[in-house]
Tab-separated table of C-alpha atoms in Angstrom:
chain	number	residue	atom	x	y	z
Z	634	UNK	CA	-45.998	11.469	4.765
Z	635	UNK	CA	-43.881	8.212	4.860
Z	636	UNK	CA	-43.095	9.179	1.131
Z	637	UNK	CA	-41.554	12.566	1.893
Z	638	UNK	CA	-39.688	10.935	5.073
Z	639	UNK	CA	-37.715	8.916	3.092
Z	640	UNK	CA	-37.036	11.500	0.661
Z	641	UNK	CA	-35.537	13.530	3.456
Z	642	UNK	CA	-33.459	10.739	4.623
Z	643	UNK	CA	-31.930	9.968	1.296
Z	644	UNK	CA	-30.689	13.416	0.709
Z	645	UNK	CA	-27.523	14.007	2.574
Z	646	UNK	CA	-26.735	10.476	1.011
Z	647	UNK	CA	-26.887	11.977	-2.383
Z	648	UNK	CA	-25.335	15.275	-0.727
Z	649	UNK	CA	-22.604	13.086	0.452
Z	650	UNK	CA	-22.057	11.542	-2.968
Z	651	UNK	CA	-22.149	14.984	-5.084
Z	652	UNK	CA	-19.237	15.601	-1.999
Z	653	UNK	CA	-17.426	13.091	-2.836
Z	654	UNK	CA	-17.570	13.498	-6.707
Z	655	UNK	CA	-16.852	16.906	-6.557
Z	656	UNK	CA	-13.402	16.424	-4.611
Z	657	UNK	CA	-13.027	13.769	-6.888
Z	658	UNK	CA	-13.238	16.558	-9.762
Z	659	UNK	CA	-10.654	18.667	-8.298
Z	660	UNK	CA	-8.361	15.532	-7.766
Z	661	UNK	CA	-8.511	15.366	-11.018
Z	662	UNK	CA	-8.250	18.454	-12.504
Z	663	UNK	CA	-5.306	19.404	-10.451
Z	664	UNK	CA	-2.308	20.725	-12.251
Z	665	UNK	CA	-0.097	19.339	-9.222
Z	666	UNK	CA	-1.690	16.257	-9.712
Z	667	UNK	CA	-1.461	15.615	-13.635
Z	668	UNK	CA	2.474	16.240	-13.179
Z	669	UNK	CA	2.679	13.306	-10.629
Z	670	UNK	CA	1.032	10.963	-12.637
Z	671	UNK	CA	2.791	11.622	-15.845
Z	672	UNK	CA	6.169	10.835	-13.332
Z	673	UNK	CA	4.872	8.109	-11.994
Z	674	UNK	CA	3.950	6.466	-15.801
Z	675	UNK	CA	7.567	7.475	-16.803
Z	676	UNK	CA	9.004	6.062	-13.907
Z	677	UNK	CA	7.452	2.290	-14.286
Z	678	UNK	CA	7.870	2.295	-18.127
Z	679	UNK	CA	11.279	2.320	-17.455
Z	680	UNK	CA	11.165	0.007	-14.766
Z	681	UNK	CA	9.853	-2.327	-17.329
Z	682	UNK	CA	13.248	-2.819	-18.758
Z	683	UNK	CA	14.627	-4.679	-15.619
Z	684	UNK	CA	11.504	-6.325	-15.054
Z	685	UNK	CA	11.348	-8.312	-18.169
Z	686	UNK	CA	13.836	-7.274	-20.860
Z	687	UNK	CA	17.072	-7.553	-18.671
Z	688	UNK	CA	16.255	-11.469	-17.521
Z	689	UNK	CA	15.850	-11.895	-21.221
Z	690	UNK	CA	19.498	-10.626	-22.509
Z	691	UNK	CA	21.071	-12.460	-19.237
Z	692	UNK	CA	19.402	-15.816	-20.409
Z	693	UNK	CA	21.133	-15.142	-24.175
Z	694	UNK	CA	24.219	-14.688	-22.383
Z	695	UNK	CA	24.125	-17.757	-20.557
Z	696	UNK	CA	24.189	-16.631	-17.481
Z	697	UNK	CA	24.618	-19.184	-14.231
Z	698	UNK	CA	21.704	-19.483	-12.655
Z	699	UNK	CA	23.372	-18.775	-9.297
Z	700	UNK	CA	24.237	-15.175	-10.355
Z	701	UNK	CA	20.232	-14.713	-11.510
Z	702	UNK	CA	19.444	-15.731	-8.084
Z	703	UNK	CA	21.937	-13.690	-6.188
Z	704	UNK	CA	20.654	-10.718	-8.221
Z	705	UNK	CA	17.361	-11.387	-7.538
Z	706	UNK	CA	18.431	-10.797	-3.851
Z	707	UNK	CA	20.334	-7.690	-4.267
Z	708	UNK	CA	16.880	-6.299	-5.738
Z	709	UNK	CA	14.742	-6.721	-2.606
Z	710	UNK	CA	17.501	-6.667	0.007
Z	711	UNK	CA	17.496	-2.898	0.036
Z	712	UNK	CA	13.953	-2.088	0.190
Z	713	UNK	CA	13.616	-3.736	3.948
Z	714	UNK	CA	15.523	-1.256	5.901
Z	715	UNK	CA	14.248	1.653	3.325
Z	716	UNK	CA	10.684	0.889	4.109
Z	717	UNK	CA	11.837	-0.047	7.927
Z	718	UNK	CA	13.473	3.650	8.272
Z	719	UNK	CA	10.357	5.108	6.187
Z	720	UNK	CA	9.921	7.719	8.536
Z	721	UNK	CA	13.006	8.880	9.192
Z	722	UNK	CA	13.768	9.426	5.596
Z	723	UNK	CA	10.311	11.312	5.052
Z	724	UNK	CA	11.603	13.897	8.091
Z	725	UNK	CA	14.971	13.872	6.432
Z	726	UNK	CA	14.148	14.434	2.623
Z	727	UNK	CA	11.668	16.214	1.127
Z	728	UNK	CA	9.171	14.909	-1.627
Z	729	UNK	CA	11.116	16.630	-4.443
Z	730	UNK	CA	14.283	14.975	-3.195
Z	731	UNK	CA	13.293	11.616	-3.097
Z	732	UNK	CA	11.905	11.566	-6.850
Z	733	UNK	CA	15.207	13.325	-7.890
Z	734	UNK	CA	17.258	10.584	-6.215
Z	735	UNK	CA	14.666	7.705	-7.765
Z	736	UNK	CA	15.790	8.812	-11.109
Z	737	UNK	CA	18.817	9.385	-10.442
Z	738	UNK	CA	19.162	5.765	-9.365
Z	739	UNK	CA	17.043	4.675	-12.612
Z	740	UNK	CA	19.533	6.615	-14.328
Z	741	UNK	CA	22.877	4.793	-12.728
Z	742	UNK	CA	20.828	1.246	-13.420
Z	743	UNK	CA	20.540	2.139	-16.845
Z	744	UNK	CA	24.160	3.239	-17.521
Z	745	UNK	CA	25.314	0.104	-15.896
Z	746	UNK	CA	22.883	-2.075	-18.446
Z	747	UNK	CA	24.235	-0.487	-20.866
Z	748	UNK	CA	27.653	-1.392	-20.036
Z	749	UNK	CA	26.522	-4.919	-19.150
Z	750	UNK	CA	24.777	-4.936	-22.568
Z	751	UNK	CA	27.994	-3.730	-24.595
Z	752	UNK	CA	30.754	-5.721	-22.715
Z	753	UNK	CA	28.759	-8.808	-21.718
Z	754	UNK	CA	30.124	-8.389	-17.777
Z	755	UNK	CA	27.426	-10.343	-16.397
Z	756	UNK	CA	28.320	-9.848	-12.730
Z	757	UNK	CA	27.431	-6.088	-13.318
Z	758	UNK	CA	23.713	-7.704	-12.935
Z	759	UNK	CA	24.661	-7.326	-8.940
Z	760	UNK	CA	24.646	-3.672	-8.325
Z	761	UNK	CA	22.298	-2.994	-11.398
Z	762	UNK	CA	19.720	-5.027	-8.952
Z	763	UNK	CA	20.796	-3.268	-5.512
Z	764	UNK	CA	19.803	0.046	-7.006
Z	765	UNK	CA	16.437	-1.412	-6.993
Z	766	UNK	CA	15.809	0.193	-3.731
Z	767	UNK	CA	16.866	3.233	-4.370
Z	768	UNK	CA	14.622	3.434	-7.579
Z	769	UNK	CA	11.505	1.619	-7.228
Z	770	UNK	CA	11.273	1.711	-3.658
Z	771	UNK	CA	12.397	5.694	-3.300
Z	772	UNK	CA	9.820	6.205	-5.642
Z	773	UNK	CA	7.168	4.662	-3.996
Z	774	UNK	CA	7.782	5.995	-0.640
Z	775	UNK	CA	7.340	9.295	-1.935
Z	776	UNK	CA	4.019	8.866	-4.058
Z	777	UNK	CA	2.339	7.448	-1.115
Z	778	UNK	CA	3.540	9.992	1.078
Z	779	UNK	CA	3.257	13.048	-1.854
Z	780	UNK	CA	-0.313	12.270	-2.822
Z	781	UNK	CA	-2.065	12.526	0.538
Z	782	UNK	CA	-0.880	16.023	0.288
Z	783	UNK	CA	-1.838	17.172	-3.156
Z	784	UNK	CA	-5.203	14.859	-3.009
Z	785	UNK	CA	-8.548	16.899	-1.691
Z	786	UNK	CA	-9.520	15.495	1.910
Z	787	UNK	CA	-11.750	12.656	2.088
Z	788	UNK	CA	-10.958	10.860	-1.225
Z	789	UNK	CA	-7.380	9.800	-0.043
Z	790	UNK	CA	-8.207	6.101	-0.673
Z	791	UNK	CA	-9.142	7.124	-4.403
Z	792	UNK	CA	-5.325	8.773	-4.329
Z	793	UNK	CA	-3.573	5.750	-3.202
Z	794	UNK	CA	-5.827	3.709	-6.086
Z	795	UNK	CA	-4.864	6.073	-8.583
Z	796	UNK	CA	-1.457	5.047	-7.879
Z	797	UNK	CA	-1.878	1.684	-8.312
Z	798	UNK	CA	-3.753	2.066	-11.375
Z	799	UNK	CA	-1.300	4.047	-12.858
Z	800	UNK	CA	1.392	1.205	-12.080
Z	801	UNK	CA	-0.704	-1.430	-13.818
Z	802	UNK	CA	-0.657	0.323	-16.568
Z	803	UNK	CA	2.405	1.952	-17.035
Z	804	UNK	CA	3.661	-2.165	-16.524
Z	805	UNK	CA	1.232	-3.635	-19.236
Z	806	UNK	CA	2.720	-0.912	-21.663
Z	807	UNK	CA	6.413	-0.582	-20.702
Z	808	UNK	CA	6.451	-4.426	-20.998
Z	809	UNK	CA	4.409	-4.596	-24.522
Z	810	UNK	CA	7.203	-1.527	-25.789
Z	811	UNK	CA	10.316	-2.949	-24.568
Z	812	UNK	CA	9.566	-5.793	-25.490
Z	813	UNK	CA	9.237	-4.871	-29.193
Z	814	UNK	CA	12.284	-2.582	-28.941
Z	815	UNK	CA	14.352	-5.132	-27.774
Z	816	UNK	CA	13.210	-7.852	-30.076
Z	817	UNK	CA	14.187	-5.543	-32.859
Z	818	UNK	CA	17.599	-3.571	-31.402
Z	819	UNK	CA	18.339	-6.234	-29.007
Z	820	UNK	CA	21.260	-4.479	-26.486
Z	821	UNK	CA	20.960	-1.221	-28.139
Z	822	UNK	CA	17.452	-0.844	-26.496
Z	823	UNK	CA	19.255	0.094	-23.541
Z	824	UNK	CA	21.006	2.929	-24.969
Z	825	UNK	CA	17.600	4.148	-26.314
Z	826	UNK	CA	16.185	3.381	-22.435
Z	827	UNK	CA	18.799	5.496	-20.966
Z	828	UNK	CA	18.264	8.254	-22.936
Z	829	UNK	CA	14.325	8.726	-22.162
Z	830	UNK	CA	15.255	8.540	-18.624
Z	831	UNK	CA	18.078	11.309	-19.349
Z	832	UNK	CA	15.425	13.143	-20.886
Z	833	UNK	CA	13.043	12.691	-17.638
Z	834	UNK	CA	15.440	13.279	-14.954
Z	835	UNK	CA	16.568	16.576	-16.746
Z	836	UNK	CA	12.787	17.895	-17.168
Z	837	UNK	CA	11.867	17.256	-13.562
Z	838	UNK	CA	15.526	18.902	-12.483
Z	839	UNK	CA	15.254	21.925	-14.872
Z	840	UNK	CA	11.582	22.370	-16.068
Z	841	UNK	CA	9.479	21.204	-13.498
Z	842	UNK	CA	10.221	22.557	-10.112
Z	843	UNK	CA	6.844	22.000	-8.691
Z	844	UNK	CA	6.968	18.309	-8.715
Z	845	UNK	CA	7.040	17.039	-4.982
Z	846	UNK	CA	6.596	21.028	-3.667
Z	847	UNK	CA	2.673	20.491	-2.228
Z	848	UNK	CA	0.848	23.721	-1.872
Z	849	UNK	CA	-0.134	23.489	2.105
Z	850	UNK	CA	-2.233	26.697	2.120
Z	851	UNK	CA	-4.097	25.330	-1.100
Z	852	UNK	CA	-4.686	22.049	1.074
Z	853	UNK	CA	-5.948	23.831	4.177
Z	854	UNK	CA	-8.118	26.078	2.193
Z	855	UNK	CA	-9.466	22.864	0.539
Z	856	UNK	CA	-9.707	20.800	3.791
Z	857	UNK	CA	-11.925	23.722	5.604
Z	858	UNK	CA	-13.870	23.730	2.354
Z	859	UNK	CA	-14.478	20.520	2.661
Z	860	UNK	CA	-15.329	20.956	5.984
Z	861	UNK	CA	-18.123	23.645	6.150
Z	862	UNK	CA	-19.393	21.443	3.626
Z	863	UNK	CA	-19.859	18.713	5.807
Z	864	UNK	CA	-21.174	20.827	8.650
Z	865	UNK	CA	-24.023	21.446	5.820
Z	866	UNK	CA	-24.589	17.997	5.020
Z	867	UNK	CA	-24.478	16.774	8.957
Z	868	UNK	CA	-27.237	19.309	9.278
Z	869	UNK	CA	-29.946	18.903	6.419
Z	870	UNK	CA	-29.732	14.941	7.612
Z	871	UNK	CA	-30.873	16.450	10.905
Z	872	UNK	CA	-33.429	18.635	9.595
Protein backbone atom coordinates (compact mmCIF):
# COMPACT_ATOMS: atom_id res chain seq x y z
CA UNK A 1 0.00 0.00 0.00
CA UNK A 2 2.90 2.38 1.00
CA UNK A 3 4.42 1.20 -2.44
CA UNK A 4 1.53 2.39 -4.60
CA UNK A 5 1.31 5.74 -2.36
CA UNK A 6 4.40 6.85 -3.42
CA UNK A 7 3.85 5.93 -6.87
CA UNK A 8 0.87 8.23 -6.85
CA UNK A 9 2.77 11.00 -5.39
CA UNK A 10 5.57 10.92 -7.87
CA UNK A 11 3.36 11.22 -10.84
CA UNK A 12 2.34 14.76 -11.37
CA UNK A 13 6.20 15.25 -10.73
CA UNK A 14 6.93 13.33 -13.82
CA UNK A 15 3.60 14.95 -15.33
CA UNK A 16 5.13 18.21 -14.51
CA UNK A 17 8.43 17.34 -16.16
CA UNK A 18 6.89 15.77 -19.55
CA UNK A 19 5.10 19.65 -19.16
CA UNK A 20 7.90 21.22 -19.08
CA UNK A 21 9.78 19.24 -21.86
CA UNK A 22 7.09 19.43 -24.07
CA UNK A 23 6.93 23.42 -24.05
CA UNK A 24 10.43 23.09 -24.21
CA UNK A 25 9.83 21.16 -27.67
CA UNK A 26 7.73 23.78 -29.09
CA UNK A 27 10.31 26.50 -27.96
CA UNK A 28 12.30 24.89 -29.98
CA UNK A 29 10.73 23.97 -32.90
CA UNK A 30 9.28 27.35 -33.41
CA UNK A 31 9.77 28.94 -36.76
CA UNK A 32 9.50 32.48 -34.92
CA UNK A 33 11.98 31.32 -32.73
CA UNK A 34 14.80 29.81 -35.10
CA UNK A 35 14.70 33.36 -36.95
CA UNK A 36 15.60 35.16 -33.62
CA UNK A 37 18.36 33.14 -32.86
CA UNK A 38 19.98 33.10 -36.20
CA UNK A 39 19.72 37.33 -35.59
CA UNK A 40 20.91 37.22 -32.51
CA UNK A 41 24.27 34.91 -33.70
CA UNK A 42 24.65 37.45 -36.61
CA UNK A 43 24.35 40.26 -34.49
CA UNK A 44 27.32 39.29 -31.84
CA UNK A 45 29.60 37.88 -34.62
CA UNK A 46 29.77 41.17 -35.74
CA UNK A 47 30.05 42.66 -32.53
CA UNK A 48 33.17 40.68 -32.30
CA UNK A 49 34.96 43.06 -34.52
CA UNK A 50 34.87 45.99 -31.95
CA UNK A 51 35.33 43.77 -29.19
CA UNK A 52 38.69 42.49 -30.06
CA UNK A 53 39.83 43.27 -33.61
CA UNK A 54 39.33 47.15 -33.45
CA UNK A 55 41.66 47.55 -30.02
CA UNK A 56 44.07 45.55 -32.08
CA UNK A 57 44.41 47.96 -35.35
CA UNK A 58 44.26 51.12 -32.80
CA UNK A 59 47.33 49.62 -30.87
CA UNK A 60 49.26 49.29 -34.59
CA UNK A 61 48.38 52.75 -35.05
CA UNK A 62 49.76 53.97 -31.99
CA UNK A 63 47.10 55.28 -30.61
CA UNK A 64 47.34 57.54 -27.13
CA UNK A 65 46.18 55.76 -24.56
CA UNK A 66 43.95 58.67 -23.47
CA UNK A 67 41.83 58.39 -26.68
CA UNK A 68 41.46 54.29 -25.90
CA UNK A 69 40.16 55.34 -22.64
CA UNK A 70 37.85 58.09 -23.69
CA UNK A 71 36.44 55.58 -26.20
CA UNK A 72 36.02 53.12 -23.85
CA UNK A 73 33.60 55.67 -22.20
CA UNK A 74 31.68 56.68 -25.16
CA UNK A 75 30.84 52.77 -25.38
CA UNK A 76 29.01 52.41 -22.05
CA UNK A 77 27.92 56.02 -21.58
CA UNK A 78 24.89 55.47 -23.76
CA UNK A 79 23.56 52.32 -22.51
CA UNK A 80 22.65 54.01 -18.87
CA UNK A 81 19.86 56.21 -19.86
CA UNK A 82 18.81 53.47 -22.71
CA UNK A 83 18.37 50.83 -20.11
CA UNK A 84 17.11 53.74 -17.52
CA UNK A 85 14.23 54.77 -20.19
CA UNK A 86 13.74 50.87 -21.02
CA UNK A 87 10.23 51.18 -20.76
CA UNK A 88 9.44 54.01 -22.40
CA UNK A 89 11.21 52.93 -25.49
CA UNK A 90 9.43 49.38 -25.38
CA UNK A 91 5.83 51.52 -25.42
CA UNK A 92 7.37 53.70 -28.06
CA UNK A 93 8.98 51.14 -30.58
CA UNK A 94 8.01 48.01 -31.49
CA UNK A 95 10.22 44.75 -31.45
CA UNK A 96 10.80 44.90 -35.23
CA UNK A 97 11.93 48.49 -34.87
CA UNK A 98 14.39 48.17 -32.40
CA UNK A 99 16.36 45.23 -34.26
CA UNK A 100 16.11 47.37 -37.49
CA UNK A 101 17.68 50.35 -35.70
CA UNK A 102 20.44 47.80 -33.89
CA UNK A 103 21.68 47.07 -37.30
CA UNK A 104 21.34 49.94 -38.56
CA UNK A 105 23.67 51.28 -35.89
CA UNK A 106 26.06 48.09 -36.47
CA UNK A 107 25.92 49.18 -39.89
CA UNK A 108 27.02 53.12 -39.28
CA UNK A 109 29.90 51.54 -36.75
CA UNK A 110 31.12 49.57 -39.44
CA UNK A 111 31.24 52.26 -42.19
CA UNK A 112 33.00 54.49 -39.79
CA UNK A 113 35.80 51.51 -39.13
CA UNK A 114 36.16 51.34 -42.30
CA UNK A 115 36.98 54.84 -42.78
CA UNK A 116 39.10 54.79 -39.61
CA UNK A 117 40.79 51.69 -41.11
CA UNK A 118 41.54 53.38 -44.64
CA UNK A 119 42.51 56.96 -43.47
CA UNK A 120 44.06 56.14 -40.10
CA UNK A 121 41.68 59.10 -38.31
CA UNK A 122 41.99 57.67 -35.01
CA UNK A 123 39.63 60.07 -33.24
CA UNK A 124 36.82 58.46 -35.42
CA UNK A 125 37.26 55.63 -32.52
CA UNK A 126 34.81 58.24 -30.49
CA UNK A 127 31.54 57.97 -32.19
CA UNK A 128 32.37 54.39 -33.59
CA UNK A 129 32.15 53.58 -29.58
CA UNK A 130 28.94 55.84 -28.78
CA UNK A 131 26.99 53.79 -31.26
CA UNK A 132 27.58 51.07 -28.87
CA UNK A 133 24.31 51.79 -27.32
CA UNK A 134 22.43 51.96 -30.00
CA UNK A 135 23.74 48.49 -31.26
CA UNK A 136 24.46 46.20 -28.55
CA UNK A 137 22.29 47.63 -26.09
CA UNK A 138 19.09 48.18 -28.68
CA UNK A 139 19.60 44.77 -29.38
CA UNK A 140 19.44 43.44 -26.17
CA UNK A 141 16.54 45.33 -24.96
CA UNK A 142 14.57 43.85 -27.55
CA UNK A 143 15.58 40.03 -27.22
CA UNK A 144 14.74 40.14 -23.65
CA UNK A 145 11.64 41.82 -24.20
CA UNK A 146 10.84 39.76 -27.82
CA UNK A 147 11.42 36.31 -26.40
CA UNK A 148 8.98 36.29 -23.48
CA UNK A 149 6.53 36.69 -26.23
CA UNK A 150 7.44 34.09 -28.78
CA UNK A 151 8.64 31.56 -25.80
CA UNK A 152 5.68 28.94 -24.57
CA UNK A 153 4.57 29.96 -20.89
CA UNK A 154 6.36 28.52 -18.10
CA UNK A 155 9.84 27.95 -19.65
CA UNK A 156 10.60 31.78 -19.86
CA UNK A 157 13.78 31.32 -17.76
CA UNK A 158 14.96 28.63 -20.44
CA UNK A 159 14.24 31.75 -23.09
CA UNK A 160 16.30 34.26 -21.37
CA UNK A 161 19.22 31.26 -21.10
CA UNK A 162 18.93 30.60 -24.59
CA UNK A 163 19.92 34.05 -25.07
CA UNK A 164 22.79 33.99 -23.22
CA UNK A 165 23.93 30.88 -24.65
CA UNK A 166 23.62 32.04 -27.92
CA UNK A 167 25.89 35.18 -26.96
CA UNK A 168 28.65 32.94 -25.64
CA UNK A 169 28.84 31.44 -28.54
CA UNK A 170 28.33 33.66 -31.20
CA UNK A 171 31.53 35.61 -29.03
CA UNK A 172 33.87 32.45 -28.89
CA UNK A 173 33.34 32.23 -32.79
CA UNK A 174 33.14 35.85 -34.02
CA UNK A 175 36.39 36.32 -32.00
CA UNK A 176 38.22 32.93 -33.34
CA UNK A 177 36.97 34.33 -37.25
CA UNK A 178 37.92 37.83 -37.02
CA UNK A 179 40.60 37.17 -35.64
CA UNK A 180 41.95 35.04 -38.52
CA UNK A 181 40.48 37.47 -41.08
CA UNK A 182 42.20 40.20 -39.75
CA UNK A 183 45.51 38.55 -39.19
CA UNK A 184 45.43 37.77 -42.86
CA UNK A 185 43.59 41.13 -44.58
CA UNK A 186 44.46 43.28 -41.75
CA UNK A 187 42.09 46.74 -42.41
CA UNK A 188 40.39 45.22 -45.28
CA UNK A 189 38.55 42.86 -42.80
CA UNK A 190 36.40 45.66 -42.17
CA UNK A 191 35.25 46.11 -45.58
CA UNK A 192 34.48 42.32 -45.65
CA UNK A 193 32.62 43.00 -41.94
CA UNK A 194 30.52 45.64 -43.38
CA UNK A 195 29.36 43.85 -46.07
CA UNK A 196 27.88 40.70 -44.02
CA UNK A 197 26.14 43.17 -41.96
CA UNK A 198 24.82 44.89 -45.34
CA UNK A 199 23.80 41.59 -46.24
CA UNK A 200 21.88 41.07 -42.70
CA UNK A 201 20.27 44.32 -42.33
CA UNK A 202 18.86 43.98 -45.97
CA UNK A 203 17.41 40.29 -45.30
CA UNK A 204 15.68 41.24 -42.08
CA UNK A 205 14.36 44.70 -43.98
CA UNK A 206 13.28 42.90 -47.22
CA UNK A 207 13.00 39.07 -46.61
CA UNK A 208 12.09 38.60 -43.25
CA UNK A 209 9.18 40.61 -42.09
CA UNK A 210 8.24 38.39 -39.27
CA UNK A 211 11.22 39.04 -37.20
CA UNK A 212 10.09 41.02 -33.98
CA UNK A 213 6.07 40.64 -35.21
CA UNK A 214 5.01 37.96 -32.14
CA UNK A 215 1.92 36.05 -32.95
CA UNK A 216 -0.36 37.06 -29.69
CA UNK A 217 -3.28 34.75 -30.59
CA UNK A 218 -0.65 31.84 -31.11
CA UNK A 219 0.62 32.82 -27.47
CA UNK A 220 -2.80 32.89 -25.84
CA UNK A 221 -3.82 29.74 -27.50
CA UNK A 222 -0.52 28.27 -26.13
CA UNK A 223 -0.79 29.87 -22.63
CA UNK A 224 -4.55 28.34 -22.10
CA UNK A 225 -3.00 25.13 -23.40
CA UNK A 226 -0.72 25.22 -21.05
CA UNK A 227 -3.13 25.95 -18.68
CA UNK A 228 -5.84 23.18 -18.86
CA UNK A 229 -2.84 21.24 -18.70
CA UNK A 230 -1.99 22.24 -15.43
CA UNK A 231 -5.55 22.09 -14.15
CA UNK A 232 -4.89 18.20 -15.11
CA UNK A 233 -1.76 17.85 -13.39
CA UNK A 234 -3.04 19.95 -10.07
CA UNK A 235 -5.71 17.31 -10.07
CA UNK A 236 -4.20 13.68 -10.53
CA UNK A 237 -1.68 15.01 -7.52
CA UNK A 238 -4.98 15.31 -5.66
CA UNK A 239 -6.40 12.15 -6.65
Amino acid sequence: FEEVSRKKKKNPDRQRVKLILGNLKLFLASKALCVFLANLLAMYVLLCVFESVVWIHLERLHCPRSIVGLATTCQTIVEYPLFYYSKQILKRYTHRQLFLIAHASLLARLVLLVALGYTGFMLLILPIQLLHGLSFGVNWLASCEYVQHIAPPHITASAQSAISTTSVIASALGTYLWGVIYERYNSASFFVATGVELMVFITILFLVPSLGLASTTSASAASESSGVEMVRVKRSGKQ
